[in-house]
Amino acid sequence: MFKQILTGYDGSEPALRAFALAAGLACTYGAALTVLAIARPPEGGADVETEAVIESSRQYHEKLLQELAARPEAQGVQAEYRVAVGHPAEQIIAHAEAGGADLIVIGHRGRGLIQRFLMGSISKQVVSHAPCAVLITK
């Protein structure tokens, strides 16, 4: 049923639940799994400072993915771990399109109404623009 599954990971509990579900589905269907961690660039700032912050964030996210790959949920799964830089929803959608994902699995943080109104919801943006099915975990 699924051949290519994509999940986003930021180290949060909802993201870990999404990863565990995505890994289980990948095992069940013999699908490849791409785990994407997204480093957000800072808003404003000098170019030199921005590059340093992005590199630091990239290293942090690479460490998160290394720790995730060592977890029991990751064992037996054909997974590729990647770090991207940009807005999370945009990167998830772009990687789903480029990688031919037929399922995106993401966690939902359950933010309050005011936060969702002011900042938007990554999961809502992904659902609205994804090129494939989206499964949201709580």
C-alpha positions as CSV (number, residue, x, y, z in Angstrom):
1,M,0.0,0.0,0.0
2,F,2.7,2.5,1.0
3,K,6.2,2.5,-0.7
4,Q,7.6,5.8,0.6
5,I,6.7,7.4,4.0
6,L,8.0,10.7,5.2
7,T,7.9,11.9,8.8
8,G,9.1,15.2,10.4
9,Y,11.1,15.1,13.6
10,D,12.0,17.9,16.0
11,G,12.7,15.9,19.2
12,S,9.3,16.6,20.7
13,E,7.0,14.0,22.2
14,P,4.4,14.3,19.3
15,A,7.2,13.9,16.8
16,L,8.5,10.8,18.5
17,R,5.0,9.3,18.4
18,A,4.7,10.2,14.7
19,F,8.1,8.5,14.1
20,A,7.1,5.4,16.0
21,L,3.9,5.1,13.9
22,A,5.7,5.9,10.7
23,A,8.4,3.2,11.5
24,G,5.7,0.7,12.3
25,L,3.9,1.4,9.0
26,A,7.2,1.2,7.1
27,C,7.8,-2.3,8.6
28,T,4.3,-3.4,7.9
29,Y,4.3,-2.4,4.3
30,G,8.0,-2.8,3.5
31,A,8.1,0.9,2.7
32,A,11.1,3.2,2.8
33,L,11.1,5.8,5.5
34,T,12.5,9.3,5.3
35,V,12.9,11.2,8.6
36,L,13.3,14.9,8.1
37,A,14.5,17.3,10.7
38,I,14.2,21.0,9.8
39,A,16.5,23.7,11.0
40,R,14.8,27.1,10.9
41,P,16.9,30.0,9.8
42,P,16.8,33.1,12.0
43,E,14.8,36.0,11.0
44,G,17.0,39.0,10.2
45,G,20.6,39.4,11.3
46,A,23.9,39.7,9.5
47,D,24.8,37.0,6.9
48,V,27.8,35.8,9.0
49,E,25.7,35.4,12.1
50,T,22.9,33.8,10.1
51,E,25.2,31.2,8.6
52,A,26.7,30.4,12.1
53,V,23.2,30.0,13.6
54,I,22.1,27.8,10.7
55,E,25.2,25.6,11.0
56,S,24.7,25.3,14.8
57,S,21.0,24.4,14.2
58,R,21.9,21.9,11.5
59,Q,24.4,20.2,13.9
60,Y,21.8,20.1,16.7
61,H,19.2,18.5,14.3
62,E,21.8,15.9,13.0
63,K,22.4,14.9,16.6
64,L,18.7,14.5,17.2
65,L,18.4,12.2,14.2
66,Q,21.4,10.2,15.4
67,E,19.8,9.7,18.7
68,L,16.5,8.8,17.0
69,A,18.2,6.2,14.8
70,A,19.5,4.4,17.9
71,R,16.1,4.1,19.5
72,P,14.3,0.7,19.5
73,E,11.5,2.0,17.3
74,A,14.1,2.6,14.5
75,Q,15.4,-1.0,14.4
76,G,14.5,-3.0,11.4
77,V,13.3,0.0,9.4
78,Q,14.9,1.0,6.1
79,A,15.2,4.7,6.9
80,E,17.0,7.7,5.6
81,Y,17.7,10.6,8.0
82,R,17.9,14.1,6.6
83,V,18.3,17.7,7.8
84,A,16.8,20.5,5.8
85,V,16.8,24.3,6.4
86,G,13.7,26.4,6.0
87,H,10.1,26.6,7.2
88,P,8.9,23.1,8.4
89,A,5.7,22.9,6.4
90,E,7.4,24.0,3.2
91,Q,10.3,21.6,3.7
92,I,8.0,18.6,4.5
93,I,5.9,19.3,1.4
94,A,9.0,19.9,-0.9
95,H,10.6,16.6,0.3
96,A,7.4,14.7,-0.1
97,E,7.1,15.9,-3.7
98,A,10.8,15.3,-4.5
99,G,10.9,11.9,-2.9
100,G,7.6,10.6,-4.2
101,A,6.1,10.1,-0.7
102,D,2.7,8.4,-0.6
103,L,2.2,9.1,3.1
104,I,3.4,11.9,5.4
105,V,3.2,11.2,9.2
106,I,3.5,14.2,11.5
107,G,2.9,15.0,15.1
108,H,0.5,17.6,16.3
109,R,1.4,19.7,19.3
110,G,-2.1,20.8,20.3
111,R,-1.3,24.5,20.6
112,G,-4.0,26.8,21.9
113,L,-6.4,28.7,19.7
114,I,-4.6,32.0,19.9
115,Q,-1.2,30.5,19.0
116,R,-2.8,28.7,16.0
117,F,-4.4,31.9,14.9
118,L,-1.3,34.0,15.2
119,M,1.3,31.5,14.0
120,G,-0.6,29.0,12.0
121,S,-0.3,25.2,12.4
122,I,2.4,23.3,10.6
123,S,0.2,20.2,10.4
124,K,-2.7,22.3,9.0
125,Q,-0.4,23.8,6.3
126,V,1.0,20.3,5.4
127,V,-2.6,18.9,5.1
128,S,-3.6,21.8,2.9
129,H,-0.7,21.5,0.5
130,A,0.6,17.9,0.6
131,P,0.9,15.9,-2.6
132,C,-0.2,12.7,-0.8
133,A,-2.1,11.3,2.2
134,V,-1.2,12.9,5.6
135,L,-1.6,11.1,9.0
136,I,-1.5,13.3,12.0
137,T,-0.8,11.9,15.5
138,K,-1.7,13.4,18.8
